[in-house]
């Protein structure tokens, strides 16, 4: 699982960047629906709770972890990882479900309390290749979909999420290219994911 662990560590910032563009239809009174800016902030909050580092059980290739949210509450990520590949190219087929429970995250001055309604599912492929001696490429093809319940500034509702993201990270240059498109709480979004990547820590 050396390749798998490497892929998952690299995947975290890229996968979560993709979630900035997640989306769907909101339910509830019209006045409680989120604006585009609030919807993007909501998904950045999901990005924060989704950045938990999943660790697979080498025997079963399953993921089942629970982590605390920054402002209280917790979130659980469960699912499967199926690695494959060669020395030159390795990939992981990922099928994970994220369920927040009274999970509090603050983004851009907005504090969200999130719960699964029932959950956010993420499926796709994470790949790592070495096309050249000094080149290391990480590629992501990810679909994120589901429904989350939110509370924000006295308002509450549910947000359907549906998005596809295709991105590539040049590890040596710490540069990412790609895009993500879909709906965010009823807002259609097409997001450019290109730009520098800042390593964690």
Coordinates of C-alpha atoms in Angstrom, one line a residue:
X1 CA 0.0 0.0 0.0
X2 CA 3.0 2.3 -0.4
X3 CA 1.7 3.7 -3.7
X4 CA -1.8 3.9 -2.2
X5 CA -0.7 5.9 0.9
X6 CA 1.3 8.3 -1.3
X7 CA -1.7 8.9 -3.6
X8 CA -4.0 9.6 -0.6
X9 CA -1.7 12.1 0.9
X10 CA -1.4 13.9 -2.4
X11 CA -5.1 13.6 -3.1
X12 CA -6.3 15.5 -0.1
X13 CA -5.7 19.1 -1.3
X14 CA -6.7 18.2 -4.9
X15 CA -9.9 16.3 -4.0
X16 CA -11.0 19.1 -1.7
X17 CA -10.3 21.8 -4.2
X18 CA -12.7 19.9 -6.5
X19 CA -15.4 20.1 -3.9
X20 CA -15.4 23.9 -4.1
X21 CA -17.4 23.4 -7.3
X22 CA -19.9 20.8 -5.9
X23 CA -23.6 21.7 -6.3
X24 CA -27.3 21.0 -6.6
X25 CA -30.8 22.2 -5.8
X26 CA -31.7 23.6 -2.4
X27 CA -35.0 22.8 -0.6
X28 CA -37.0 24.9 1.8
X29 CA -38.4 28.5 1.7
X30 CA -37.0 30.6 -1.2
X31 CA -35.7 33.3 1.2
X32 CA -33.5 30.7 2.9
X33 CA -31.8 29.6 -0.3
X34 CA -28.0 30.2 -0.4
X35 CA -26.5 32.8 -2.8
X36 CA -23.7 31.7 -5.1
X37 CA -21.1 33.1 -2.8
X38 CA -22.7 31.4 0.2
X39 CA -22.9 28.1 -1.7
X40 CA -19.2 28.3 -2.6
X41 CA -18.4 29.0 1.1
X42 CA -20.5 26.0 2.0
X43 CA -18.5 23.8 -0.2
X44 CA -15.3 25.2 1.1
X45 CA -16.5 24.2 4.6
X46 CA -17.1 20.7 3.2
X47 CA -13.5 20.9 1.8
X48 CA -12.2 21.5 5.3
X49 CA -14.0 18.6 6.9
X50 CA -13.3 16.4 3.8
X51 CA -9.5 16.9 4.2
X52 CA -9.4 14.0 6.7
X53 CA -6.6 11.7 5.6
X54 CA -8.3 8.3 4.9
X55 CA -6.3 5.3 5.9
X56 CA -7.1 2.0 4.3
X57 CA -7.0 -1.4 6.0
X58 CA -4.4 -3.3 3.9
X59 CA -6.3 -6.5 4.4
X60 CA -9.7 -5.3 3.3
X61 CA -8.9 -2.0 1.5
X62 CA -11.7 -0.3 3.4
X63 CA -11.9 3.1 4.9
X64 CA -13.7 3.9 8.1
X65 CA -12.5 7.0 10.1
X66 CA -14.1 9.7 12.2
X67 CA -12.5 13.1 12.8
X68 CA -13.4 16.2 14.8
X69 CA -14.5 19.3 12.9
X70 CA -12.6 22.5 13.7
X71 CA -15.5 24.2 15.5
X72 CA -17.1 21.1 17.1
X73 CA -19.0 18.0 15.9
X74 CA -17.5 15.3 13.8
X75 CA -17.5 13.7 10.3
X76 CA -17.1 10.1 9.3
X77 CA -15.6 8.9 6.0
X78 CA -16.3 5.3 4.9
X79 CA -15.9 3.3 1.7
X80 CA -13.4 1.4 -0.4
X81 CA -10.1 1.9 -2.2
X82 CA -9.0 -0.4 -5.0
X83 CA -5.4 0.1 -6.1
X84 CA -3.8 -1.0 -9.3
X85 CA -1.0 -0.2 -11.6
X86 CA 2.8 -0.7 -12.3
X87 CA 6.0 0.9 -11.1
X88 CA 5.5 3.7 -13.7
X89 CA 1.8 4.3 -13.1
X90 CA -0.4 3.6 -10.1
X91 CA -4.0 4.4 -9.5
X92 CA -6.7 4.0 -6.9
X93 CA -10.5 3.6 -7.7
X94 CA -12.2 5.5 -4.8
X95 CA -15.7 5.2 -3.5
X96 CA -16.1 7.1 -0.2
X97 CA -19.1 8.5 1.7
X98 CA -18.7 11.6 4.0
X99 CA -21.3 12.0 6.8
X100 CA -20.9 15.2 9.0
X101 CA -22.7 15.3 12.4
X102 CA -23.2 18.7 13.9
X103 CA -20.0 19.6 12.2
X104 CA -19.1 23.3 12.6
X105 CA -16.7 25.0 10.1
X106 CA -16.1 28.6 9.5
X107 CA -15.2 29.9 6.0
X108 CA -14.8 33.5 4.9
X109 CA -16.5 34.7 8.1
X110 CA -19.5 32.4 7.6
X111 CA -20.0 29.7 10.2
X112 CA -21.8 26.6 9.0
X113 CA -23.2 23.7 11.0
X114 CA -23.4 20.6 8.7
X115 CA -25.2 17.3 8.9
X116 CA -25.6 14.5 6.4
X117 CA -28.9 14.5 4.7
X118 CA -28.0 11.7 4.2
X119 CA -24.4 12.1 3.0
X120 CA -21.9 13.2 0.3
X121 CA -20.6 10.5 -1.9
X122 CA -17.3 10.8 -3.9
X123 CA -16.3 8.3 -6.6
X124 CA -13.5 8.5 -9.1
X125 CA -9.9 7.6 -9.9
X126 CA -6.7 9.0 -8.4
X127 CA -3.6 8.3 -10.5
X128 CA 0.1 8.9 -10.1
X129 CA 2.5 8.6 -13.1
X130 CA 6.1 9.4 -13.9
X131 CA 6.2 10.3 -17.6
X132 CA 9.8 11.7 -17.3
X133 CA 12.8 11.3 -15.0
X134 CA 12.0 14.5 -13.2
X135 CA 8.2 14.6 -13.7
X136 CA 5.6 13.4 -11.3
X137 CA 2.0 13.8 -12.2
X138 CA -1.1 13.3 -10.1
X139 CA -4.4 13.1 -11.9
X140 CA -7.9 13.2 -10.5
X141 CA -11.3 12.4 -12.1
X142 CA -13.9 12.8 -9.4
X143 CA -17.7 12.9 -9.1
X144 CA -19.2 14.3 -5.9
X145 CA -22.9 14.0 -5.2
X146 CA -25.4 13.8 -2.4
X147 CA -27.3 16.0 0.1
X148 CA -26.1 17.9 3.1
X149 CA -28.2 19.9 5.7
X150 CA -26.8 23.3 6.8
X151 CA -27.4 26.0 9.3
X152 CA -26.1 29.5 8.6
X153 CA -26.8 32.8 10.3
X154 CA -30.2 31.7 11.6
X155 CA -31.2 30.0 8.3
X156 CA -31.3 26.3 7.6
X157 CA -32.0 24.1 4.7
X158 CA -30.6 21.2 2.6
X159 CA -28.3 21.4 -0.4
X160 CA -28.1 18.9 -3.2
X161 CA -24.6 18.4 -4.6
X162 CA -23.6 17.2 -8.1
X163 CA -20.3 18.0 -9.7
X164 CA -17.5 16.4 -11.8
X165 CA -14.0 17.6 -11.5
X166 CA -11.0 16.7 -13.7
X167 CA -7.6 18.0 -12.5
X168 CA -3.9 17.4 -12.9
X169 CA -1.2 18.3 -10.4
X170 CA 2.5 18.6 -11.4
X171 CA 4.1 17.6 -8.1
X172 CA 7.5 19.0 -8.9
X173 CA 6.2 22.4 -10.0
X174 CA 3.4 22.4 -7.4
X175 CA 1.0 23.6 -10.1
X176 CA -2.6 22.4 -10.7
X177 CA -4.6 22.5 -13.9
X178 CA -8.2 21.5 -14.4
X179 CA -11.8 22.5 -13.9
X180 CA -15.0 21.5 -12.1
X181 CA -18.6 22.1 -13.1
X182 CA -22.0 21.3 -11.7
X183 CA -24.6 22.9 -9.4
X184 CA -24.2 24.3 -5.9
X185 CA -27.5 24.6 -4.0
X186 CA -29.3 25.6 -7.2
X187 CA -26.4 27.7 -8.6
X188 CA -24.7 26.5 -11.8
X189 CA -21.0 26.8 -11.4
X190 CA -18.0 26.2 -13.7
X191 CA -14.8 26.7 -11.7
X192 CA -11.2 26.9 -13.0
X193 CA -9.1 24.9 -10.6
X194 CA -5.7 26.0 -12.1
X195 CA -3.1 27.6 -9.9
X196 CA -0.3 26.9 -7.5
X197 CA -0.7 24.2 -4.8
X198 CA 0.4 25.1 -1.2
X199 CA 1.7 22.0 0.6
X200 CA 0.1 21.3 4.0
X201 CA 2.0 21.9 7.1

